[in-house]
C-alpha atoms as one frame of an Amber mdcrd trajectory, in Angstrom:
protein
   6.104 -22.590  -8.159   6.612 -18.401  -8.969   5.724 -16.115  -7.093   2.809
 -14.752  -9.434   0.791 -18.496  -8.190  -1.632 -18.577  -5.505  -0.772 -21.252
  -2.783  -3.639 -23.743  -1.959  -3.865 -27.078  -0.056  -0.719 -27.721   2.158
   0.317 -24.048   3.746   2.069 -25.450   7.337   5.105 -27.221   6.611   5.498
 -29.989   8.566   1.800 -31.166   8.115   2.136 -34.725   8.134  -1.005 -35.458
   5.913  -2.609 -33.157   3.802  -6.061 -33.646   5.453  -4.312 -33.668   8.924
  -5.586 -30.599  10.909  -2.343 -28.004  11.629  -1.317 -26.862  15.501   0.152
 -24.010  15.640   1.951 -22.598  19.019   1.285 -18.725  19.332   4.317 -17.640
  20.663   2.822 -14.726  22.875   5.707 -11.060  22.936   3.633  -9.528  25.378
   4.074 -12.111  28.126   7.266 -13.739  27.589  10.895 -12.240  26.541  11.976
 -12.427  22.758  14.593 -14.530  24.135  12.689 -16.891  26.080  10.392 -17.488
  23.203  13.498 -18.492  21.234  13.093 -21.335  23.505   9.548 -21.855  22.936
  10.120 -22.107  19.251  12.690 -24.963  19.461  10.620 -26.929  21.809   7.659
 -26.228  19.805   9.436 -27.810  16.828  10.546 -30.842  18.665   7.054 -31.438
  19.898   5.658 -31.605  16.698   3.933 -28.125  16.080   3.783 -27.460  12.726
   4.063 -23.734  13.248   5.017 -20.606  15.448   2.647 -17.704  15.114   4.364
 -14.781  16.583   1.610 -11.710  18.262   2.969  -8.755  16.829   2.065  -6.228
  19.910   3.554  -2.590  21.178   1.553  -2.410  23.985   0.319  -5.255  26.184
  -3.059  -6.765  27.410  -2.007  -5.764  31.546  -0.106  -3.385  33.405   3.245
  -5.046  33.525   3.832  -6.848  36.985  -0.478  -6.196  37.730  -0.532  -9.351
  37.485   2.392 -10.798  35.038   5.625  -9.511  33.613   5.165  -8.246  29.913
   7.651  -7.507  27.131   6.161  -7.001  23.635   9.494  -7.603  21.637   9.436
  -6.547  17.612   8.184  -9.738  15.903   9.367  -8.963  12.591  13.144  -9.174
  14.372  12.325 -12.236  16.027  10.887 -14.009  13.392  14.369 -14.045  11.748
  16.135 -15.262  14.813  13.113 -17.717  15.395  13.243 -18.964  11.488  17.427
 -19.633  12.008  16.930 -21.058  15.345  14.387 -24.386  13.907  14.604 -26.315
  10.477  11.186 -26.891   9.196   8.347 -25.222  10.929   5.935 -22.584   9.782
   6.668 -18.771  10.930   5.307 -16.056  10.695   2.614 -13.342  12.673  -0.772
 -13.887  14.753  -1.164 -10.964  13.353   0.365  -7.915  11.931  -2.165  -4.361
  12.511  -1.861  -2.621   8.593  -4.160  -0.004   9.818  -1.119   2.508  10.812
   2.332   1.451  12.407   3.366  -0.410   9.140   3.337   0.317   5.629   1.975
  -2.501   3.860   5.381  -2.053   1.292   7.439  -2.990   3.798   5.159  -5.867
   5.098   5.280  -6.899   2.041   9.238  -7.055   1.483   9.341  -8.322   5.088
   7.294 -11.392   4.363   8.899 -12.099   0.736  12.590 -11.291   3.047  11.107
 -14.026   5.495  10.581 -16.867   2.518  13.358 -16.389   0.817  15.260 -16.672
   4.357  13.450 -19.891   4.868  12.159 -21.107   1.781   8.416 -22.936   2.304
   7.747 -21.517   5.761   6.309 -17.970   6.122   3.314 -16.811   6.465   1.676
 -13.521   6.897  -1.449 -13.443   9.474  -2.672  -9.707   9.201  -5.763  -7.436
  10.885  -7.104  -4.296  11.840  -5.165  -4.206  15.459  -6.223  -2.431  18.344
  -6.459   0.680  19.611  -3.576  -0.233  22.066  -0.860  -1.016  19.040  -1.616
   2.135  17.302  -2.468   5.098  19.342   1.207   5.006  21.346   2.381   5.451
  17.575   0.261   8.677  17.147  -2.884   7.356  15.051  -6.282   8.983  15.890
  -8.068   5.917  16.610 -11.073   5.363  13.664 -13.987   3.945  13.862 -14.802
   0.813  12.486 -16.046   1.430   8.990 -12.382   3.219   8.970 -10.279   0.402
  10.152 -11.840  -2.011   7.746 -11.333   0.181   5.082  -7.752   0.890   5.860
  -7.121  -2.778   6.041  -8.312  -3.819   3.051  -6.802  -1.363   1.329  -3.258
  -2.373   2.728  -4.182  -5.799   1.369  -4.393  -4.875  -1.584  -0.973  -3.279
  -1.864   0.627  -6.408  -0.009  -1.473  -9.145  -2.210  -0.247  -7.593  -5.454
   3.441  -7.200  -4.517   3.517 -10.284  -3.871   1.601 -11.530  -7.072   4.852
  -9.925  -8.664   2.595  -6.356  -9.757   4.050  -3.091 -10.413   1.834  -0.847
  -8.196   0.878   2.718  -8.484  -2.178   3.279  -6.151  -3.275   6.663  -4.478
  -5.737   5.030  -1.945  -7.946   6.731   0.533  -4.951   5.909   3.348  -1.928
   4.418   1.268  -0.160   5.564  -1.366   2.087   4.000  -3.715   4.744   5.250
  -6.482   5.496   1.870  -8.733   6.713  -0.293  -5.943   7.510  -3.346  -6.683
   9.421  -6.392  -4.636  13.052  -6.410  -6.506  13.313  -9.849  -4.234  11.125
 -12.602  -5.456  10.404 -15.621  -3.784  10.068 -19.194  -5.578   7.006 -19.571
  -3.501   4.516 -17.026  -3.018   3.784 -16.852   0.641   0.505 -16.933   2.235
  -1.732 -14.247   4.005  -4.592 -14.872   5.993  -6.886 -12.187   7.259  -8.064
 -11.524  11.512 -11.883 -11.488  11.154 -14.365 -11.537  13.693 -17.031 -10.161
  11.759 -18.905 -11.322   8.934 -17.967  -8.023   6.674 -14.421  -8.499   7.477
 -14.460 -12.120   6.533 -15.651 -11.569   3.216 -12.177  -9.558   2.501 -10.815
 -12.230   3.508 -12.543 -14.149   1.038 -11.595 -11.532  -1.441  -8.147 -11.350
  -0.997  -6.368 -13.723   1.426  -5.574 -17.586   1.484  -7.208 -18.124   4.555
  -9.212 -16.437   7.359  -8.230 -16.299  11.132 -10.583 -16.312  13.961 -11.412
 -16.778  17.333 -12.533 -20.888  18.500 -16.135 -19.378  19.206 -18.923 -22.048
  18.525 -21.229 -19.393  18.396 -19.055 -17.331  16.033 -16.898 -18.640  14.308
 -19.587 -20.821  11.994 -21.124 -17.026  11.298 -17.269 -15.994  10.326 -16.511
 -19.533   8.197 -18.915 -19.250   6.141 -18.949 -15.052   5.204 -15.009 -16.137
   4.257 -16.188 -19.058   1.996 -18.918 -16.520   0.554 -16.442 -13.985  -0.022
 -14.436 -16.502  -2.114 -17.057 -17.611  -4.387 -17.787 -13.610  -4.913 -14.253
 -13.241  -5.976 -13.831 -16.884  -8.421 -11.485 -18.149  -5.628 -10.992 -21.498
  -3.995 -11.373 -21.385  -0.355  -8.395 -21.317   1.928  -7.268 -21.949   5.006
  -9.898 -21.727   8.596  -7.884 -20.983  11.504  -9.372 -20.828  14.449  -7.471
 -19.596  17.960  -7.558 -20.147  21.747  -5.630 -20.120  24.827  -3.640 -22.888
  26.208  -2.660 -23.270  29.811  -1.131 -26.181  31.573  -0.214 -26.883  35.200
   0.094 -29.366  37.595  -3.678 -28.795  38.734  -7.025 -27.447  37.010  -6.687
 -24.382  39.566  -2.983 -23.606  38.878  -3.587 -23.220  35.183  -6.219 -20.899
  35.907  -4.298 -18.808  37.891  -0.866 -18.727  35.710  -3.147 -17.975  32.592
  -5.873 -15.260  34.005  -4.192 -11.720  32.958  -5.393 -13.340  29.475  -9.088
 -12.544  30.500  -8.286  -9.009  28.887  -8.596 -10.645  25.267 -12.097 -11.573
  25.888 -14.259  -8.548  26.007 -15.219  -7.262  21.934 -14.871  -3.575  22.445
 -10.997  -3.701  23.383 -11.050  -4.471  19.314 -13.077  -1.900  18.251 -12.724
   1.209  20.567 -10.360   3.580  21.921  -9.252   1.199  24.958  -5.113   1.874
  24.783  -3.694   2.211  28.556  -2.639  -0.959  29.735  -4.303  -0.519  32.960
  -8.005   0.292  31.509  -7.551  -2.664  29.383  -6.692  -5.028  32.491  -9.943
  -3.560  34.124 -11.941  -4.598  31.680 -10.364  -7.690  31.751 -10.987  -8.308
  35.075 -14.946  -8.074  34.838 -14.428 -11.626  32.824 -15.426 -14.553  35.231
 -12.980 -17.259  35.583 -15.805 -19.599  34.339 -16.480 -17.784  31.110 -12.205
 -17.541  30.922 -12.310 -21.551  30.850 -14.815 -21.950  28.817 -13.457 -19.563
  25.710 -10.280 -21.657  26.469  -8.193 -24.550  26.921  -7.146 -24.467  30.704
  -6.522 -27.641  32.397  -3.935 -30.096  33.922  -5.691 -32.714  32.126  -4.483
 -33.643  28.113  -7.614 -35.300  27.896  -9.722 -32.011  28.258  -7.601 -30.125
  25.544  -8.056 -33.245  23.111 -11.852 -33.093  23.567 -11.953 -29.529  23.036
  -9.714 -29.566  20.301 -11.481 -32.063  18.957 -14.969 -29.497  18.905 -12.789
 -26.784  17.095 -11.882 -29.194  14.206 -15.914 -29.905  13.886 -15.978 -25.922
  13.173 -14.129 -26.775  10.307 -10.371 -25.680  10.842  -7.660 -26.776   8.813
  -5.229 -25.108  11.395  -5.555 -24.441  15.110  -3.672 -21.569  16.610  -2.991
 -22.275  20.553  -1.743 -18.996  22.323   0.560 -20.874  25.026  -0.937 -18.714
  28.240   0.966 -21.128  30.774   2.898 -18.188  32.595   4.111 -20.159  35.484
   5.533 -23.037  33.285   5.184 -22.466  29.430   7.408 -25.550  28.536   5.320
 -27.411  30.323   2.391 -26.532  27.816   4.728 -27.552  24.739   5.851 -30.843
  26.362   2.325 -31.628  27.296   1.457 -31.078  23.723   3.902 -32.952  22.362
   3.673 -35.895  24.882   0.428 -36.391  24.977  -2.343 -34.173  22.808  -0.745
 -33.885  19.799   0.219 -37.420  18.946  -3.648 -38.615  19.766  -4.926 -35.960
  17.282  -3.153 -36.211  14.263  -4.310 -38.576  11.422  -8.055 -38.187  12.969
  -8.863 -35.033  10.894
């Protein structure tokens, strides 16, 4: 296949049926090392994941140590080490900000880079980022309209390098002087757009093979179905729905909870949106989440039989790939094993 072709159907590499639903581990920088998640990806691989989705973070959802270490490694460097490290999984990013830190150029030679490194297995998963990625680096933090704009814009650049374009482009935020990628893939690799939001899912439509969002029954139909709009719009086949939660495991219901809860700072919307960028404010904020709501957004449990049922409810959203964020911080191979052992083997072929 060139790299000018679109890539439909099978996008995870080790899916063992093409109507098989994908798991994919989200190998989280800003709570474990860059070389402890080395670890992660191997076991991942030998569990039967068919993909490592790396969080591409500067800044982290806590205060480190208030209440769990945090690291926030480059995932562009890991993914190279991560790619060398297994034989046949997926990698790639749950997801890369193009609203300021990176030029979408050089995302785009990093992800062709990436392929031709490990040919079938990248992946791009892109998005707007958050305030706390982007104002360290020295952006003014926009508004949403702005970020949106930005983003799609980036897309653009990133979706026609890859299609093998010449590009010349003096956007309202990027500008481009006939770049081109001098290394060319045999396989085009994919792209899927972050969308919580109906607008933004229609980009994704647009543009990308695939949207990304969060396992929200009360969302994520809203979000499906803007993406599969957005495709018609644009004369394009729909592509992947992936759809993400958290994952902790312990020996008891309680002890997951409590090895998993500096997560609760993903939950609340305006951390996405608005200017929310010290650590500390954002832990606040996260703290206001109850522990019910936490385990309800989520897959926290000792028992594999309550993260089969509920991934069982995502794939009735209509994913083709699930993206579990391993939140275990006590005992994250425990969460992989557990997967492997004894969810994963009961859910594929059902989908």
């Amino acid at each position: 296949m060139g790299v000018i072709e679109s890539i439909r159907g099978v996008m995870w590499a080790r899916r063992n049926q093409p109507e098989d639903v994908a798991y994919v581990l989200g190998a989280s920088h800003e709570r474990f090392g860059p070389d402890e998640l080395l670890r992660h990806a191997v076991l991942a691989e030998q569990a039967g994941f068919d993909g490592i989705a790396a969080s591409d973070h500067l800044t982290p959802w806590w205060e480190p140590g208030e209440p769990a270490p945090a690291h926030c490694g480059n995932a562009w460097v890991w993914l190279g080490a991560a790619g060398q490290a297994t034989s046949t999984i997926s990698i790639g990013t749950g997801v890369t900000g193009l609203v300021w830190r990176y030029n979408p150029v050089v995302v785009a030679q990093q992800l062709a880079t990436l392929e031709v490194m490990f040919p079938g297995r990248a992946f791009l998963g892109a998005g707007s980022s958050e305030a706390m990625n982007e104002v360290p680096a020295g952006m003014d933090w926009p508004d949403t309209a702005e970020q949106l704009r930005r983003t799609e814009e980036a897309l653009q650049i990133i979706t026609r390098l890859l299609d093998g374009e010449t590009v010349t482009m003096d956007g309202e935020f990027f500008r481009t002087r006939r770049a081109r990628l001098y290394l060319r893939p045999e396989r085009r690799p994919p792209v899927y757009l972050s969308a919580f939001h109906e607008q933004v899912a229609e980009v994704a439509g647009r543009l990308c093979d695939g949207v990304w969002t969060l396992a929200d029954p009360t969302a994520a139909p809203g979000v499906i179905a803007a993406y599969r709009r957005g495709a018609e719009q644009a004369g394009r086949a729909p592509g992947e729905i992936i759809l993400q939660g958290l994952a902790a495991v312990a020996a008891t219901d309680e002890e997951a909870l409590a090895s998993s809860r500096e997560w609760k700072a993903t939950l609340p919307g305006e951390l996405y949106t608005d200017d929310i960028h010290e650590p500390r404010e954002i832990q606040a904020r996260g703290d206001e989440v109850s522990d019910r709501q936490f385990t309800t957004a989520n897959l926290v449990s000792a028992d594999p039989d309550s993260h089969v049922r509920k991934l069982r409810l995502m794939r009735e959203l209509g994913a083709t790939a699930i993206v579990l964020v391993n939140a275990s911080g006590a005992d994250p191979a425990r969460m992989i094993d557990l997967y492997g052992a004894s969810v994963l083997p009961r859910l594929r072929g059902e989908g």
